[in-house]
Coordinates of C-alpha atoms in Angstrom, one line a residue:
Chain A
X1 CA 197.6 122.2 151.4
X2 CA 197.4 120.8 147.8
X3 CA 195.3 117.9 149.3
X4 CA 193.2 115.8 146.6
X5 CA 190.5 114.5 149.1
X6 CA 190.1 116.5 152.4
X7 CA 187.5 115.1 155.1
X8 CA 186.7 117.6 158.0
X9 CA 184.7 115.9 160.9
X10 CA 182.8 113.9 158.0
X11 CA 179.7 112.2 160.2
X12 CA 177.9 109.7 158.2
X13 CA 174.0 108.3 159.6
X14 CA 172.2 105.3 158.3
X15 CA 169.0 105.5 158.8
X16 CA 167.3 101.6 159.2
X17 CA 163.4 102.0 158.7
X18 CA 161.0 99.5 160.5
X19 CA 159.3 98.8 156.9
X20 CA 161.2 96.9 154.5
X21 CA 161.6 99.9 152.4
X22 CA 160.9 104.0 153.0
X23 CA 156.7 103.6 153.9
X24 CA 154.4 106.1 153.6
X25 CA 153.4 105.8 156.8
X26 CA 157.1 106.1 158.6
X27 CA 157.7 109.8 156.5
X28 CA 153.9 110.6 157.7
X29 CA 154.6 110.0 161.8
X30 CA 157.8 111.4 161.2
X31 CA 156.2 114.4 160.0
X32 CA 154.5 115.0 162.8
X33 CA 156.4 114.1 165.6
X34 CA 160.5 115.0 165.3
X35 CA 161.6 113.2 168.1
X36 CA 161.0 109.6 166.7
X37 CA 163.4 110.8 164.4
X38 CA 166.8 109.7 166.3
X39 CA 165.4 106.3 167.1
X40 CA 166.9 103.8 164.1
X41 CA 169.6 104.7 163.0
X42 CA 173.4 103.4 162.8
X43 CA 176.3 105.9 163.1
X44 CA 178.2 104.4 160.3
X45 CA 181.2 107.4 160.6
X46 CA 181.9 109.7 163.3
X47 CA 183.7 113.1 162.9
X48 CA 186.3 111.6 160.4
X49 CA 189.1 114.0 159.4
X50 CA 192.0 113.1 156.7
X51 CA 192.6 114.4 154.1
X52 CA 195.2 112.5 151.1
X53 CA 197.7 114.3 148.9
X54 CA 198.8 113.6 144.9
X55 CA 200.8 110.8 144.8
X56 CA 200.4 108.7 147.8
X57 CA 198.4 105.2 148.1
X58 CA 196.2 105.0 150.9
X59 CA 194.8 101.5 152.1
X60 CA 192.2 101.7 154.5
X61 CA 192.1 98.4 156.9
X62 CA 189.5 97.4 159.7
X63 CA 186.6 94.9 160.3
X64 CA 183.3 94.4 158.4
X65 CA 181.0 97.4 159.1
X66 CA 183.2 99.2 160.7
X67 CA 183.0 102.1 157.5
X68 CA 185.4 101.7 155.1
X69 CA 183.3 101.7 152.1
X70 CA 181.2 104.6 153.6
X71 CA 184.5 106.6 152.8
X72 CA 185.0 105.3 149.3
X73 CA 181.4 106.0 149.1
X74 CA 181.5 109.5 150.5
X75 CA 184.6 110.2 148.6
X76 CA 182.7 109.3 145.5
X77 CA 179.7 111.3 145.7
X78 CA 177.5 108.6 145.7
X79 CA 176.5 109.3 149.0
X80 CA 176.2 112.4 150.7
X81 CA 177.5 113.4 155.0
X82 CA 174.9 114.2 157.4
X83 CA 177.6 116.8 158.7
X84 CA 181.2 118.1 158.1
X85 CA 182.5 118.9 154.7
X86 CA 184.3 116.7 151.8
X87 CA 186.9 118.4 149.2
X88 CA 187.6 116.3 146.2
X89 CA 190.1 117.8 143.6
X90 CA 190.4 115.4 140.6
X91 CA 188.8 113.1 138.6
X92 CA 187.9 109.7 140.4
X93 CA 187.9 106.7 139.0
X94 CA 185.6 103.8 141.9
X95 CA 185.9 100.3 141.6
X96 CA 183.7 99.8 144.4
X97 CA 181.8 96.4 143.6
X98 CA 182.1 93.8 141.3
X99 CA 179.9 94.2 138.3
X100 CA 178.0 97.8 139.0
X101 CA 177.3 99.4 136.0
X102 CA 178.1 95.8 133.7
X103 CA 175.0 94.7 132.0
X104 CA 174.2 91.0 132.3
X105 CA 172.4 91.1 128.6
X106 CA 174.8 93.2 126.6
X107 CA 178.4 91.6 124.9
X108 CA 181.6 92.9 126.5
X109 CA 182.3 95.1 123.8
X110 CA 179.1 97.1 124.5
X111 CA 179.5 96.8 128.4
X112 CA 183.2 98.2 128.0
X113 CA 181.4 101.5 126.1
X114 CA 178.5 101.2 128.5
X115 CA 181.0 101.3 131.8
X116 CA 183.4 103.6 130.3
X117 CA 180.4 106.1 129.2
X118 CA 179.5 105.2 133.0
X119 CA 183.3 106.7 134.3
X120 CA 182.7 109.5 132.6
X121 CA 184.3 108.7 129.5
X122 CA 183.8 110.1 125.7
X123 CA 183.0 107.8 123.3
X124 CA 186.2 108.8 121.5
X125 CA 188.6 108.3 124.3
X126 CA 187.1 105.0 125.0
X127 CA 187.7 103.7 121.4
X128 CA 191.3 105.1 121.5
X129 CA 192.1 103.2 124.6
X130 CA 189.6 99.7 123.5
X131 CA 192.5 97.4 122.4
X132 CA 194.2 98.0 126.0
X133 CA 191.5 97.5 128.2
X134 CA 191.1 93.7 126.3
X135 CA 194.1 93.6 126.3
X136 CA 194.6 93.8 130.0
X137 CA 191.2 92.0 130.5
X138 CA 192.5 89.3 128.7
X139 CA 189.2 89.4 127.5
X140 CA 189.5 89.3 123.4
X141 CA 187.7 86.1 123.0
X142 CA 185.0 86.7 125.2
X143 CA 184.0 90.4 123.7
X144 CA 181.0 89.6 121.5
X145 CA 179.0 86.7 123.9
X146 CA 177.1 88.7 126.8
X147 CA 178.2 88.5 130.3
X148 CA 175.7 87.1 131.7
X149 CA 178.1 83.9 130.4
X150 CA 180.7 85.3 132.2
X151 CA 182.6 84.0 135.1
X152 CA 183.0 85.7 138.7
X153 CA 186.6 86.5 137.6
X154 CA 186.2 87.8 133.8
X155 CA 183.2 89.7 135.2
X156 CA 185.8 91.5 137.6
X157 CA 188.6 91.6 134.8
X158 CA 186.5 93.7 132.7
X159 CA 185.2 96.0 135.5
X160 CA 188.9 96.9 136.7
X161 CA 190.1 97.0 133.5
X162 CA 187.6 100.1 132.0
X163 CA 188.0 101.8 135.4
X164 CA 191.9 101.7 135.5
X165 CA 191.8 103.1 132.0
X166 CA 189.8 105.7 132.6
X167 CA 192.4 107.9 133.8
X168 CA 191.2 109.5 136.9
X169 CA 193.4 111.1 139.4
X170 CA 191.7 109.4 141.7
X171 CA 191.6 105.7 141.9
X172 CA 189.0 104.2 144.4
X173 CA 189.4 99.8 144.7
X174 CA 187.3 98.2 147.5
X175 CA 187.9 94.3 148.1
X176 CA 187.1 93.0 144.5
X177 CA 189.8 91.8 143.5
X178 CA 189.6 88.6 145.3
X179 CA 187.8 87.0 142.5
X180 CA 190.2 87.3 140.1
X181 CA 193.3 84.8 139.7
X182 CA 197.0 85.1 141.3
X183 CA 198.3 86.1 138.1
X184 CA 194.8 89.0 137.5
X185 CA 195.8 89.8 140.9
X186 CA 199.2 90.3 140.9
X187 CA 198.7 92.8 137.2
X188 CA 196.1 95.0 139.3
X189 CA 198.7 95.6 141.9
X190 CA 201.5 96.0 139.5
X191 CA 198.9 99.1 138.0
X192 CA 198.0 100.2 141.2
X193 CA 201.9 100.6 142.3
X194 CA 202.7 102.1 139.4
X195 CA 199.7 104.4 139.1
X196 CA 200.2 105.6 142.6
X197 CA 203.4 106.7 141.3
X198 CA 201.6 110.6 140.3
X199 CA 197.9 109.8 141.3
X200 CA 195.9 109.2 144.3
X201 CA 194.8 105.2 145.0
X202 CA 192.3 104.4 147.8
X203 CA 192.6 100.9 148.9
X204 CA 189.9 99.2 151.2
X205 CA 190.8 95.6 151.2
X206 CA 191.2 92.4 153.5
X207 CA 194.4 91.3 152.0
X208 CA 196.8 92.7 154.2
X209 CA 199.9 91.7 152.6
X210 CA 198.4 93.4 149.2
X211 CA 197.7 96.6 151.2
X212 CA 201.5 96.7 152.5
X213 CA 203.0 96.2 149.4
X214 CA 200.9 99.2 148.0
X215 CA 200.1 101.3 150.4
X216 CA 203.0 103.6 152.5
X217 CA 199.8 104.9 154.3
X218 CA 197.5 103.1 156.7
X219 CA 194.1 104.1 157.9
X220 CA 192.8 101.5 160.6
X221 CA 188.9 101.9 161.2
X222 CA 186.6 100.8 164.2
X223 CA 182.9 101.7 164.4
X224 CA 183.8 104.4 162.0
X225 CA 186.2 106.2 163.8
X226 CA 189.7 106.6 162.6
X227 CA 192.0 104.7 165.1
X228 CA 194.8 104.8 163.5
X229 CA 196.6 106.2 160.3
X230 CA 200.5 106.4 159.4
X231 CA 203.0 104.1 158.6
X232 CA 201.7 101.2 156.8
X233 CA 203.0 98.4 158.9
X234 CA 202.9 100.2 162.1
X235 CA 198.6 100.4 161.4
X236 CA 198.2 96.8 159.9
X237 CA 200.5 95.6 163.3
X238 CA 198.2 97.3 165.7
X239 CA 195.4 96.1 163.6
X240 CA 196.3 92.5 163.6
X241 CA 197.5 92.6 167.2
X242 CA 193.7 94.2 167.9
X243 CA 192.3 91.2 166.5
X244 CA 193.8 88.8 168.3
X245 CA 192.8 90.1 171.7
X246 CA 189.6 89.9 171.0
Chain B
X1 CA 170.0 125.0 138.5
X2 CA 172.4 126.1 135.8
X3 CA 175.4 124.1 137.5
X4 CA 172.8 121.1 137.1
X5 CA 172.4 121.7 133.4
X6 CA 176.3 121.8 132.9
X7 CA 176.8 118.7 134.8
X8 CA 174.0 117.0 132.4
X9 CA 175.5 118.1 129.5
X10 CA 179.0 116.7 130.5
X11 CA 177.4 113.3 131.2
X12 CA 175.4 113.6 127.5
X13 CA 177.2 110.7 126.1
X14 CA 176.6 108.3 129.2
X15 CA 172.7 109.6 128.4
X16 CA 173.5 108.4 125.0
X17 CA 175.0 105.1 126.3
X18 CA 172.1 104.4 128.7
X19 CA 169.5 104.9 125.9
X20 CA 170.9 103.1 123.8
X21 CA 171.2 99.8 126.3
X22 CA 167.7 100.8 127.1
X23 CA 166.5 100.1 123.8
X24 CA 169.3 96.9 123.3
X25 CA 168.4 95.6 126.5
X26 CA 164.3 95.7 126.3
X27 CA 164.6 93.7 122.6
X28 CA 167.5 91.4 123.4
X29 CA 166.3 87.5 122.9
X30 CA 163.0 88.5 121.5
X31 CA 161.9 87.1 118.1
X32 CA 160.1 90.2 116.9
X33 CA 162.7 92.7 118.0
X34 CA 161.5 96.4 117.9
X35 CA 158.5 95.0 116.2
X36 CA 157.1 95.1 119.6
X37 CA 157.0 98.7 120.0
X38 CA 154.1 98.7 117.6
X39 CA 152.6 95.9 118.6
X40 CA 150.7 98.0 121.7
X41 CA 149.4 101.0 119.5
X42 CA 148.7 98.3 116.6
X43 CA 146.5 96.1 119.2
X44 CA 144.9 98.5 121.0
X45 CA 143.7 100.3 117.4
X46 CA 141.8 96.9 116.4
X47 CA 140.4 96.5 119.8
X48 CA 139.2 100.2 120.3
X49 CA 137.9 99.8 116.3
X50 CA 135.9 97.1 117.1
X51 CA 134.6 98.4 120.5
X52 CA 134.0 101.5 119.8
X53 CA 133.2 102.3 116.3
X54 CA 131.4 99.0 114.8
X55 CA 129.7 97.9 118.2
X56 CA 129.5 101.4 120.4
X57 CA 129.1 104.2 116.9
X58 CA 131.7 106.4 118.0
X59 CA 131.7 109.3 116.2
X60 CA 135.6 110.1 114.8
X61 CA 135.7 113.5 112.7
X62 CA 134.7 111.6 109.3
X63 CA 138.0 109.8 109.7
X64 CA 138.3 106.3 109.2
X65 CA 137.9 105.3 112.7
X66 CA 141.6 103.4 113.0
X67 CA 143.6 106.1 111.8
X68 CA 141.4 108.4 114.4
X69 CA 142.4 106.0 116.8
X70 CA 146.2 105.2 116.0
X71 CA 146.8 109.0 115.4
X72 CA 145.7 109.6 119.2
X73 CA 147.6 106.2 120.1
X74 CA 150.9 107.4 118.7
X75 CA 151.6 109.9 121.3
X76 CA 149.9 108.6 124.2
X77 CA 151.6 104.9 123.7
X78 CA 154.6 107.3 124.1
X79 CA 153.5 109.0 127.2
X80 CA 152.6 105.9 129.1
X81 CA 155.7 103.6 127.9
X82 CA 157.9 106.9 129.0
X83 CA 156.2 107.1 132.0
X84 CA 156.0 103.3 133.5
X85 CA 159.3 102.7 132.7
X86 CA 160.5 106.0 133.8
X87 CA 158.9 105.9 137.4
X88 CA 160.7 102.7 137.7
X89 CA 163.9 103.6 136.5
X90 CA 165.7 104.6 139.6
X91 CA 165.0 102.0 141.2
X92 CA 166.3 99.2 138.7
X93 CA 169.5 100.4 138.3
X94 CA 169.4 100.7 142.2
X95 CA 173.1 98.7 141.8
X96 CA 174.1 101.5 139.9
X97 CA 172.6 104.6 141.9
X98 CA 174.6 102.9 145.0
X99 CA 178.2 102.3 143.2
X100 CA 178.9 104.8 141.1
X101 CA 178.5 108.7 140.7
X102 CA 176.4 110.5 137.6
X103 CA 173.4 112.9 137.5
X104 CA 170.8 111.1 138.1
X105 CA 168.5 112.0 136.2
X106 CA 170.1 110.6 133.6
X107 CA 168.3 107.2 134.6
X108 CA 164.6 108.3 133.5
X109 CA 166.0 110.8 130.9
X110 CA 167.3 107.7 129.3
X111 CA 164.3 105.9 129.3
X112 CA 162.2 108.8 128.1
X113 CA 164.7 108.6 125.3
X114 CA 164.1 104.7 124.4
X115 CA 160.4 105.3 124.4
X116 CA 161.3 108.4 121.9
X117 CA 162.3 105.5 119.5
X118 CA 159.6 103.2 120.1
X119 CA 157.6 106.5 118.7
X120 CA 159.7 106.3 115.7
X121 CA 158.9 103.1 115.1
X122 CA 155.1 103.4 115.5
X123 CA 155.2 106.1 113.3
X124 CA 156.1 104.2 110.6
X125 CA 152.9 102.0 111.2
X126 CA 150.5 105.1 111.1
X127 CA 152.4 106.2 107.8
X128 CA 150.9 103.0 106.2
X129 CA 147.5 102.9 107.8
X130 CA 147.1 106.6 106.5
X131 CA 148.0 105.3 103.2
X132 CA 145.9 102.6 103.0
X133 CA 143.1 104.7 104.0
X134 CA 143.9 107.7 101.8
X135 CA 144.6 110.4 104.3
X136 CA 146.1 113.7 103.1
X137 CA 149.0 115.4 104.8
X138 CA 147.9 119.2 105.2
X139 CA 150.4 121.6 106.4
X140 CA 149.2 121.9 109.4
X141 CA 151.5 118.3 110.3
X142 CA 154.0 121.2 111.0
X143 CA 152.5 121.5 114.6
X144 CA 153.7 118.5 115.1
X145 CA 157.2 120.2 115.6
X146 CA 155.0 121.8 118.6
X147 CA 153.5 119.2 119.9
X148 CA 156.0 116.5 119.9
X149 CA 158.1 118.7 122.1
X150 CA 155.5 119.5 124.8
X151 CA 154.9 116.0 124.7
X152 CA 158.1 114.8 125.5
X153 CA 158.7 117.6 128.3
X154 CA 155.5 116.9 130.2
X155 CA 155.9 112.9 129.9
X156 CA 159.9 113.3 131.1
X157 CA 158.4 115.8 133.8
X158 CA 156.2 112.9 135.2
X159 CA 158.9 110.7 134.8
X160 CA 161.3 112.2 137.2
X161 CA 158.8 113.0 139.4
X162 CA 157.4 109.7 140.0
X163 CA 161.0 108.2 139.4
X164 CA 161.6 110.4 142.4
X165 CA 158.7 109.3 144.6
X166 CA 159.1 105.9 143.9
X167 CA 162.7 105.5 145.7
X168 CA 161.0 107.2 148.7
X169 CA 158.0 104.8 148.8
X170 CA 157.6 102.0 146.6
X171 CA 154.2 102.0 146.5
X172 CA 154.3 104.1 143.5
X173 CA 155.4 101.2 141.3
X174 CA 151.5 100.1 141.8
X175 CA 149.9 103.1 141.6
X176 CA 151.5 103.9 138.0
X177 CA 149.5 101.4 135.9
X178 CA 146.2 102.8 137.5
X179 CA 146.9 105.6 137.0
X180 CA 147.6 105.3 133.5
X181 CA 144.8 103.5 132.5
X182 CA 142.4 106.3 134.3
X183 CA 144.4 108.9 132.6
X184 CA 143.6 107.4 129.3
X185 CA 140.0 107.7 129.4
X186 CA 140.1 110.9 130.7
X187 CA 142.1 112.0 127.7
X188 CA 140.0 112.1 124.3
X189 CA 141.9 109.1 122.5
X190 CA 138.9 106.8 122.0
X191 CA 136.8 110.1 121.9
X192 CA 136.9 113.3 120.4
X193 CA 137.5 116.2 122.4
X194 CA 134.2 117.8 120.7
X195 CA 132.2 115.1 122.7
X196 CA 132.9 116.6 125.9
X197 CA 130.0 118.6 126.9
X198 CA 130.8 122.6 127.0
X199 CA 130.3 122.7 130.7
X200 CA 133.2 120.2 131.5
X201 CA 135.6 121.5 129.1
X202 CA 137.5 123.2 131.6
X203 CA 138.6 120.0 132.8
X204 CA 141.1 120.0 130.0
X205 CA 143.0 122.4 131.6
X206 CA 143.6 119.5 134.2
X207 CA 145.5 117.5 132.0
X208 CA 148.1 118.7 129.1
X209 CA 148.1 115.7 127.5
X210 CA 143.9 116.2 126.8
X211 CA 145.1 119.1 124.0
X212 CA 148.2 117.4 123.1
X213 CA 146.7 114.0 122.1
X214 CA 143.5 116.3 120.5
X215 CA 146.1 118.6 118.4
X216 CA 148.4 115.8 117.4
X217 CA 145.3 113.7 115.7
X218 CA 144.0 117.1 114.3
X219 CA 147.1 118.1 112.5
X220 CA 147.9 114.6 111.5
X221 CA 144.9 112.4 110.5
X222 CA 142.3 115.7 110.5
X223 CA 144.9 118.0 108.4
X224 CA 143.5 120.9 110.4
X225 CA 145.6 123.2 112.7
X226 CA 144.7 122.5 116.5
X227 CA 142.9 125.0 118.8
X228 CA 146.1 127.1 119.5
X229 CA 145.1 128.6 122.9
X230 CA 144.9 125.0 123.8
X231 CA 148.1 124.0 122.7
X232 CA 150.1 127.0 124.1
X233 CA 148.6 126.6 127.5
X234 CA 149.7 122.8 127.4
X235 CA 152.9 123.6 126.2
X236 CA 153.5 126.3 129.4
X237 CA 151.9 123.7 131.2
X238 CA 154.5 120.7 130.8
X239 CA 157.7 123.1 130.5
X240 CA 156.4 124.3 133.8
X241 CA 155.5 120.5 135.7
X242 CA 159.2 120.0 133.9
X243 CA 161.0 122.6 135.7
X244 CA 159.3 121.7 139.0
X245 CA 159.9 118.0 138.9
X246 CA 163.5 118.2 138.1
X247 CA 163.7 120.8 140.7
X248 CA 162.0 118.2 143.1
X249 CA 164.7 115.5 142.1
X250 CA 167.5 117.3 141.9
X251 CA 167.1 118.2 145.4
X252 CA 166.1 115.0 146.6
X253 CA 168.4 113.0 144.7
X254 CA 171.3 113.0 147.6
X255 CA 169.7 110.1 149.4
X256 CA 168.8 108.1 146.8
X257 CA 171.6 105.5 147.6
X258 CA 171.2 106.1 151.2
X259 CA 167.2 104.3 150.4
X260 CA 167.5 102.0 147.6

């Protein structure tokens, strides 16, 4: 009960066309013959149930394709289940990849309006909270030169920076914070921890040491089944224990 | 339907935000600025002038033949601007459409809504040319309050459908510029619409924007009111491909990032 995200057997289908992209020709035959229908595609989850309560920090752990940003994804409503069903109470606040929604050709200041306004944010709110988010971009001198001039880093500075401000009670991070410096690094986890304090975090990263300190709970995924999910160094053992045998 | 509307409306200020980049982004690190958005209506004027009244004797309703030209240019510039960038506009902000959540629709509203200032702009280049050449403002420029709006509904109902179809198959992206440039001689913008001969008159009711483009120039440049059975039918007309289209993407928009 109470739960902010609930996933009940959650199946998730990628369907890989021959074409480059969606042809004309590939929605014809499919129209007329529904058994070619099965033949590419890639189950990217497979009846995945969870579901996360207020106030716990999740990290989710596991190898490269094996589905971990189909979940933020699916959590997010940017994509949609083939099957099963997906509760989300709560605002959510994704930080999925480094520099969606940032415009290349427009300062910081008028990405950091533009990526707020993205979030979901009122124009108000975002001017209340603008001095912070530099702030804890680090970002002041940069604000009026577009970002296209921007480094890897700063680009990823800004982008966590609006997002973590955003107040959501749902905070979704997946693996971009490697970019940033030891020091950028270290404040995002400090906000993290302290923002999983009352709120939900979602944490899909690599850095396993970074998902301990965080996270109490552990999901481990393979071929987009769940394999695993409890106690945060019991999961990230067995996951690093899995690796080595292989 | 009405839950869609609500969600829009939540998301007006993002709709706001995207417009506004829309219009930043197109102008940034050009010399002439928004001077461009009258540059297409301007150069097409002279050409079709030259064409078509000094070397072809077009006939244009005792008007000075550029501001019968410009006056049909003004909304038409705004249809096809609204719709080429439009159908693309999923698509571009693909990186978008696969990272973060918002209506969609929101994409090719927004650039509708640029293309709604490039109008602006034009406008204030007819406001001189119809000084220069004396034209007098009847009342009847009030039907521009209906026009404009019918306009605007039809062009963002082709936007969002062909925004739509474009994500499924790309091939859209070429068939837009033909399109446009057969749709613009089938619409009476170099032309009157009293040229038509009575027995294919009916193909107006085919295409909205043939009564639109007709009444805009009649109330502006001509100072007469437009045939009104015309202009209701075209306004039902794009409300209704409106209301379908949107219906179209809104149920189609789930996959989107699942194709892009």
């Amino acid at each position: 009960m109470n739960s902010v995200v609930e996933f009940k057997n959650v199946s998730k289908d990628f369907v890989t066309s021959r074409g480059k992209y969606g042809l004309l020709i590939e929605a014809i035959s499919n129209f007329f013959s529904k058994t070619s229908k099965n033949k590419n595609k890639i189950h990217a989850l497979k009846n995945v149930s969870f579901s996360l309560k207020p106030g716990e920090a999740i990290g989710i752990i596991g190898k490269n394709g094996a589905g971990k940003s189909t979940i933020l994804k699916l959590i997010s409503k940017i994509i949609y289940p083939n099957s099963g069903e997906i509760i989300v109470n709560g605002k959510i606040g994704a930080f999925i990849e480094l520099g969606a929604g940032l415009h290349p050709e427009l300062s910081g200041r008028e990405n950091i309006y533009l990526y707020g306004a993205i979030l979901g944010m009122k124009k108000g709110e975002i001017e209340k909270k603008f001095n912070e988010i530099v702030e804890f971009a680090e970002l002041k001198k940069f604000l009026e030169i577009p970002i296209k001039k921007y480094s890897s880093g700063m680009y990823s500075r800004l982008g966590f920076s609006v997002c973590s401000f955003c107040n959501p009670d749902i905070l979704l991070v997946d693996e971009v914070l490697a970019v940033g410096d030891i020091q950028f690094q270290k404040k995002c986890l400090d906000k993290m921890h302290s923002f999983a304090k009352e709120k939900t975090v979602v944490f899909v990263s690599h850095n396993l040491d970074a998902v301990a300190k965080i996270c109490k709970k552990v999901m481990l995924i393979e071929n987009g089944k769940i394999v695993k999910f409890g106690n945060a160094i019991d999961v990230i053992r067995t996951y690093v224990r899995n690796s080595k045998t292989i | 339907m009405l839950k869609n509307f609500v969600e829009l409306w939540e998301y007006r200020e993002l709709l706001l935000a995207l417009t506004m980049r829309e219009i930043k982004v197109r102008y940034k690190q050009t010399f002439f600025g928004a001077a461009w958005a009258i540059l297409q209506p301007a150069a097409l004027t002279i050409i079709f002038t030259v064409i078509f009244s000094i070397f072809l004797k077009v006939p244009s309703e005792n008007t000075p033949y550029p501001v019968f030209a410009y006056s049909a240019l003004l909304p038409w510039t705004f249809f096809t601007t609204a719709v080429s960038f439009g159908a693309l506009s999923v698509v571009n902000n693909g990186s978008l459409v696969t990272r973060v959540y918002f209506p969609r629709e929101v994409l090719p509203l927004a650039t509708v809504g640029a293309a709604i200032f490039d109008f602006f702009m034009a406008s204030i280049v007819f406001i001189i040319l119809a000084l220069i050449f004396q034209i007098h403002f009847s009342v009847n420029l009030l039907f521009v309050l209906l026009i404009l709006p019918a306009v605007i509904m039809f062009a963002t109902g082709i936007s969002l459908l062909l925004s739509c179809l474009n994500v499924l198959f790309r091939d859209v992206r070429f068939i837009v510029p033909l399109l446009l440039q057969i749709w613009l001689y089938v619409t009476p913008v170099i032309y009157s619409l009293s040229q038509i001969p009575d027995k294919f008159r009916f193909l107006i009711f085919l295409n909205p924007m043939a009564p639109l483009v007709q009444g805009f120039r009649e109330s502006t440049a001509l100072g007469k009111a437009p045939n009104l059975s015309y202009l209701f039918f075209a306004l039902g007309f794009s409300l209704f491909t409106l209301i379908l289209s949107y219906w179209f993407f809104k149920t189609r928009e789930k996959i989107f990032a699942d194709i892009i």
